[in-house]
C-alpha positions as a Python dict, from the first residue, in 0.01 Angstrom:
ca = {
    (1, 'X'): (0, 0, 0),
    (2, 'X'): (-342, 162, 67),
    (3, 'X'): (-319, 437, 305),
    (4, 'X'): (-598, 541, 559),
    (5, 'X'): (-680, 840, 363),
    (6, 'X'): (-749, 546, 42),
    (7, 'X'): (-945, 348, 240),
    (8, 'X'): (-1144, 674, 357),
    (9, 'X'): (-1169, 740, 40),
    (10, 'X'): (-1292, 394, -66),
    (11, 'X'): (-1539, 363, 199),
    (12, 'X'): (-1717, 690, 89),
    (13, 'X'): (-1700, 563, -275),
    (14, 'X'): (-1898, 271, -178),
    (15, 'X'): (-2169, 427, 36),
    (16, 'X'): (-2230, 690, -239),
    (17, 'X'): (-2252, 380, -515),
    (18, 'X'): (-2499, 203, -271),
    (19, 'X'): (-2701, 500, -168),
    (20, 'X'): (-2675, 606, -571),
    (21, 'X'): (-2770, 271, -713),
    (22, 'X'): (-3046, 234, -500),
    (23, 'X'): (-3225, 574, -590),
    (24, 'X'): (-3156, 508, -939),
    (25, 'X'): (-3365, 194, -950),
    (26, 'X'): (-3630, 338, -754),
    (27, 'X'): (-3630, 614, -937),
    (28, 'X'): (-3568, 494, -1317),
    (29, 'X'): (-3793, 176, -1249),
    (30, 'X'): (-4080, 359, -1311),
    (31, 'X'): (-3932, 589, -1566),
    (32, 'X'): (-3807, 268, -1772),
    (33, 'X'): (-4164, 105, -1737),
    (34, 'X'): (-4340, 436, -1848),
    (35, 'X'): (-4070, 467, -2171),
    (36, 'X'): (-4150, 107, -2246),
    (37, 'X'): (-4531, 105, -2267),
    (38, 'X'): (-4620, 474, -2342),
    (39, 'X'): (-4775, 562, -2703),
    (40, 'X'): (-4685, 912, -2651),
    (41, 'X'): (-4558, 1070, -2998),
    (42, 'X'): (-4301, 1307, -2790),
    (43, 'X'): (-4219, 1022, -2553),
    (44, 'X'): (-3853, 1092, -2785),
    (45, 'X'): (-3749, 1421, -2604),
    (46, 'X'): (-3807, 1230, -2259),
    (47, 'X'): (-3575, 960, -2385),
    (48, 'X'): (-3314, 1256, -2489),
    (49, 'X'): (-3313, 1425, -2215),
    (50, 'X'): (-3230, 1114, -1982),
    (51, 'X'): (-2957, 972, -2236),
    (52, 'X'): (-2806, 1317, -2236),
    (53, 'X'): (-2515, 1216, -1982),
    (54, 'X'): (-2383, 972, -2232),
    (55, 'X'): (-2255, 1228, -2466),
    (56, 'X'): (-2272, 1567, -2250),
    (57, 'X'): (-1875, 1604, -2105),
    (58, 'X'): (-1901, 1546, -1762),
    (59, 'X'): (-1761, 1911, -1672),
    (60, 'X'): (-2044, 2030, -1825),
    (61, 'X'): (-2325, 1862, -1635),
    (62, 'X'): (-2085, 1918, -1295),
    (63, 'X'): (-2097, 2262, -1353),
    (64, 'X'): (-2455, 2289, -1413),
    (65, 'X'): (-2552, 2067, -1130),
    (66, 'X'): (-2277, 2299, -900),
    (67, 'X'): (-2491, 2602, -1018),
    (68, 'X'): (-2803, 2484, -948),
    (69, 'X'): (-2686, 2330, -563),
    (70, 'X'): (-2530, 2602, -518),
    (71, 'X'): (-2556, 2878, -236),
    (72, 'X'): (-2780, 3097, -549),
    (73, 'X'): (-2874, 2800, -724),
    (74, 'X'): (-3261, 2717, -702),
    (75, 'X'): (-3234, 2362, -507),
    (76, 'X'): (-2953, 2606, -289),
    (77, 'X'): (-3177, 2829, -179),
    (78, 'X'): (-3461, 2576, -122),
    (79, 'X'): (-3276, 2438, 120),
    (80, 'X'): (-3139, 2749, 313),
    (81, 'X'): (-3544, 2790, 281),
    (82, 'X'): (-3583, 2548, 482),
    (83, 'X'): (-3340, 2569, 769),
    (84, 'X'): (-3078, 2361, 584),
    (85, 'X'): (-2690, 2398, 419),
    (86, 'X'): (-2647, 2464, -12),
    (87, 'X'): (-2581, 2112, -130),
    (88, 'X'): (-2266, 2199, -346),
    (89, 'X'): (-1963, 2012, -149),
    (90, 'X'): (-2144, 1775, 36),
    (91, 'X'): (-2204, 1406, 3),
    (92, 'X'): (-2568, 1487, -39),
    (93, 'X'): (-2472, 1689, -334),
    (94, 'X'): (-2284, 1368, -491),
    (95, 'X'): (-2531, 1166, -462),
    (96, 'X'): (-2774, 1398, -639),
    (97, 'X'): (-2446, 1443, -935),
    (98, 'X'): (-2448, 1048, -944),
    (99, 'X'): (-2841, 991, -978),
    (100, 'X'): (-2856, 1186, -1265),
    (101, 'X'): (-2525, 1120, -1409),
    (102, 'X'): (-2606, 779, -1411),
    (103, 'X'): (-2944, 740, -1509),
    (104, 'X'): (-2916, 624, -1853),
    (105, 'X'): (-2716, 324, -1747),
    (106, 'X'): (-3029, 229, -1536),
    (107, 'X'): (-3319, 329, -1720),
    (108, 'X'): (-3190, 204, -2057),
    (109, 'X'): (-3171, -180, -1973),
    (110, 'X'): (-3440, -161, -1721),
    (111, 'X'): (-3672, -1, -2055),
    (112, 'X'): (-3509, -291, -2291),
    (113, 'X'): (-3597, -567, -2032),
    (114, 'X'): (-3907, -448, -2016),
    (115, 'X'): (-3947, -384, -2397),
    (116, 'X'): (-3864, -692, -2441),
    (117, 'X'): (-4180, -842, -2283),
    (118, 'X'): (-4426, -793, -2536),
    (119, 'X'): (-4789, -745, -2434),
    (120, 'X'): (-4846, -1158, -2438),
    (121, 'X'): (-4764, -1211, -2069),
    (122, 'X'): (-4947, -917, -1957),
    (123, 'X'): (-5216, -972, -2143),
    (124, 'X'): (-5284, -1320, -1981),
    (125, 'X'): (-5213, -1176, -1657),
    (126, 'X'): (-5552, -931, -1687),
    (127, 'X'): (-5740, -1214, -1816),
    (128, 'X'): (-5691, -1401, -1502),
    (129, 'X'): (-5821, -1059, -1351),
    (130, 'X'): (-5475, -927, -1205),
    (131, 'X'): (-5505, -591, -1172),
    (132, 'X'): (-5279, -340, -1310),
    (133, 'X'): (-5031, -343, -974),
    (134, 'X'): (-5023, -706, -973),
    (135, 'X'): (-4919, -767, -1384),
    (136, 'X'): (-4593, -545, -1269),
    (137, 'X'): (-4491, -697, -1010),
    (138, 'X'): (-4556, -1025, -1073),
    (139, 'X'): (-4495, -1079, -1429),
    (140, 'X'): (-4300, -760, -1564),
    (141, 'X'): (-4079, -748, -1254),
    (142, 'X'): (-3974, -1106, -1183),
    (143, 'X'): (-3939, -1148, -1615),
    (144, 'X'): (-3709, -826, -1622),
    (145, 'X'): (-3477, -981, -1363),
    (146, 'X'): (-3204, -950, -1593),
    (147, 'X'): (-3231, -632, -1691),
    (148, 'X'): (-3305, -535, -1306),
    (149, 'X'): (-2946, -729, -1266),
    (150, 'X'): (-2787, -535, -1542),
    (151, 'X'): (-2913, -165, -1459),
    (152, 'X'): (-2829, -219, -1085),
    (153, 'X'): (-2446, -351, -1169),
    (154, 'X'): (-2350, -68, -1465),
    (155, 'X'): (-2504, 220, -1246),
    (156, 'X'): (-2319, 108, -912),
    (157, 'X'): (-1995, 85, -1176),
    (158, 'X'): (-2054, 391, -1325),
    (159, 'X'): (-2064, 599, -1009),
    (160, 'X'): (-1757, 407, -833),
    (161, 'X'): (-1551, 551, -1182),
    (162, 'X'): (-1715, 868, -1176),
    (163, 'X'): (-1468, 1175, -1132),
    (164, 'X'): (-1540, 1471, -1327),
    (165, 'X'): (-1909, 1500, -1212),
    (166, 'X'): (-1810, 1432, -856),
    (167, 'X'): (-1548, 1668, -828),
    (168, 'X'): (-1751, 1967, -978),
    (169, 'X'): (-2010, 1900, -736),
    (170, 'X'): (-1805, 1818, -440),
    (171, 'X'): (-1472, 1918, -479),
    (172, 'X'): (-1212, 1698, -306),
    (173, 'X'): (-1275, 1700, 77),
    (174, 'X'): (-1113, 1418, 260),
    (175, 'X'): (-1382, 1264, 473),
    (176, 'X'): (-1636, 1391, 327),
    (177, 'X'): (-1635, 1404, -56),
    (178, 'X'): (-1320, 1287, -151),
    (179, 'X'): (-1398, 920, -364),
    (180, 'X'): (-1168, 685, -502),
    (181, 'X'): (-1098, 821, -831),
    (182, 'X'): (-989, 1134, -669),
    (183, 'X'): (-784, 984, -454),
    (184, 'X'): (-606, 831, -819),
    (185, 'X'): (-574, 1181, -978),
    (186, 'X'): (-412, 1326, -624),
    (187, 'X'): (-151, 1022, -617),
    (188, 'X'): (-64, 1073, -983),
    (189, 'X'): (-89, 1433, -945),
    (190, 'X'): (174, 1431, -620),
    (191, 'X'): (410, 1119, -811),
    (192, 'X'): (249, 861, -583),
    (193, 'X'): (282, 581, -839),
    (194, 'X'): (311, 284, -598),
    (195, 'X'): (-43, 431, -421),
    (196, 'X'): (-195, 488, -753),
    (197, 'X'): (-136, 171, -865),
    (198, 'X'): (-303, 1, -573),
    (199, 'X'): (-625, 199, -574),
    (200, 'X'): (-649, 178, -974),
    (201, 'X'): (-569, -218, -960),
    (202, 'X'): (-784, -277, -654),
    (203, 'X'): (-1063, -65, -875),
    (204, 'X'): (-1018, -277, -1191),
    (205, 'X'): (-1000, -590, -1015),
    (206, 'X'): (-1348, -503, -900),
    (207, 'X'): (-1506, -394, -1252),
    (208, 'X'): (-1374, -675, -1413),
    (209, 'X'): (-1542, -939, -1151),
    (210, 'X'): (-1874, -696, -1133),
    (211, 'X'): (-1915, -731, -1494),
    (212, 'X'): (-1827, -1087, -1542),
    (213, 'X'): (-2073, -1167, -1260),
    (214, 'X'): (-2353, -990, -1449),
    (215, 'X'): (-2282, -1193, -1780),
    (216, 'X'): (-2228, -1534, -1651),
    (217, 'X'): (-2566, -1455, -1454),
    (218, 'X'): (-2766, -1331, -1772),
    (219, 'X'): (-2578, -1635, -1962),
    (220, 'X'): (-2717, -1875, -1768),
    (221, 'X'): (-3053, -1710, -1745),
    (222, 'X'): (-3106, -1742, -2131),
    (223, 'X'): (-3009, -2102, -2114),
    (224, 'X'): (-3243, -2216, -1888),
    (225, 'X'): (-3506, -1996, -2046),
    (226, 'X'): (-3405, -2239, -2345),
}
């Protein structure tokens, strides 16, 4: 059975995949629609750099991340700057570790979808005189709706599974910064099979639906596009 602690634990995992997901798009929208249209002939170091979390061991970028929040750390000692607490071991802090731990899996389809346009629609758009604002949200924006779909669903996955990033950067503070797949490792850790089991089924129950969701929804978006 799920304990109180789990469902602590559970509850903060969701707020921090909401709160997460929801920069991400607002912050890799633009991102993705810059990657997708720009001519630049470097644009392939920006690309790099925000695909790096799919390859760099999450220890790695926790650490880095936990340096730079950190009490010494330059985004530390911007906020004691400015009246306020280092953001190492707070839920601030994992939300700042998810953002850019999972940005690729938002900025990637969002820059596919958007890719995928062509200059066609666009290009009618500014003949009917819509300006600039109006071609993106009212062409690129409702056309991209699947990849919008897509990049919302894997980054809100991705940071309810995260665990290596998360406890770098936050350590493993009930209450406060102690997530779901911590709350796995310190069952298993402590022989709590019958506990781990219910938080890991209860999380792959909820993956499995999540993504199924997304491709019955971008299944039946092509077919009526057909």
């Amino acid at each position: 059975m799920l304990t109180a602690t789990d469902l602590t634990a559970l509850w903060i995992t969701f707020k921090l995949a909401v709160v997460s997901t929801a920069l991400l798009l607002l912050l890799g929208t633009p991102l993705a629609w810059w990657m997708a249209r720009t001519q630049w002939r470097f644009r392939f170091v920006i690309e790099a750099i925000v695909a790096l979390p799919l390859i760099l061991p999450p220890t790695v970028l926790g650490f880095y991340l936990l340096i730079a929040l950190g009490p010494r750390g330059p985004l530390g000692r911007l906020m004691e700057s400015l009246g306020g607490q280092p953001l190492a071991f707070t839920f601030t802090g994992l939300v700042i570790g998810s953002v850019v731990y999972s940005l690729p899996f938002v900025v990637q389809p969002l820059q596919n979808a958007f890719h995928a346009l062509g200059q066609r629609p666009l290009e009618v758009a500014a003949t009917l005189r819509a300006s600039p604002r109006d071609r993106f949200f009212r062409v690129a924006v409702p056309l991209a709706r699947p990849g919008f779909l897509t990049a919302a669903v894997l980054g809100f996955a991705h940071t309810v599974g995260e665990f290596g990033v998360v406890l770098m950067i936050g350590g493993n503070i009930p209450g406060t910064t102690r997530v779901a797949s911590i709350a796995i490792y310190d069952h298993v850790e402590s022989m709590q099979y019958a506990n781990a089991h219910w938080l890991s089924g209860l999380l792959l129950l909820f993956s499995f639906v999540l993504l199924a969701s997304v491709y019955a929804t971008n299944k039946r978006a092509a077919v009526m596009r057909s």
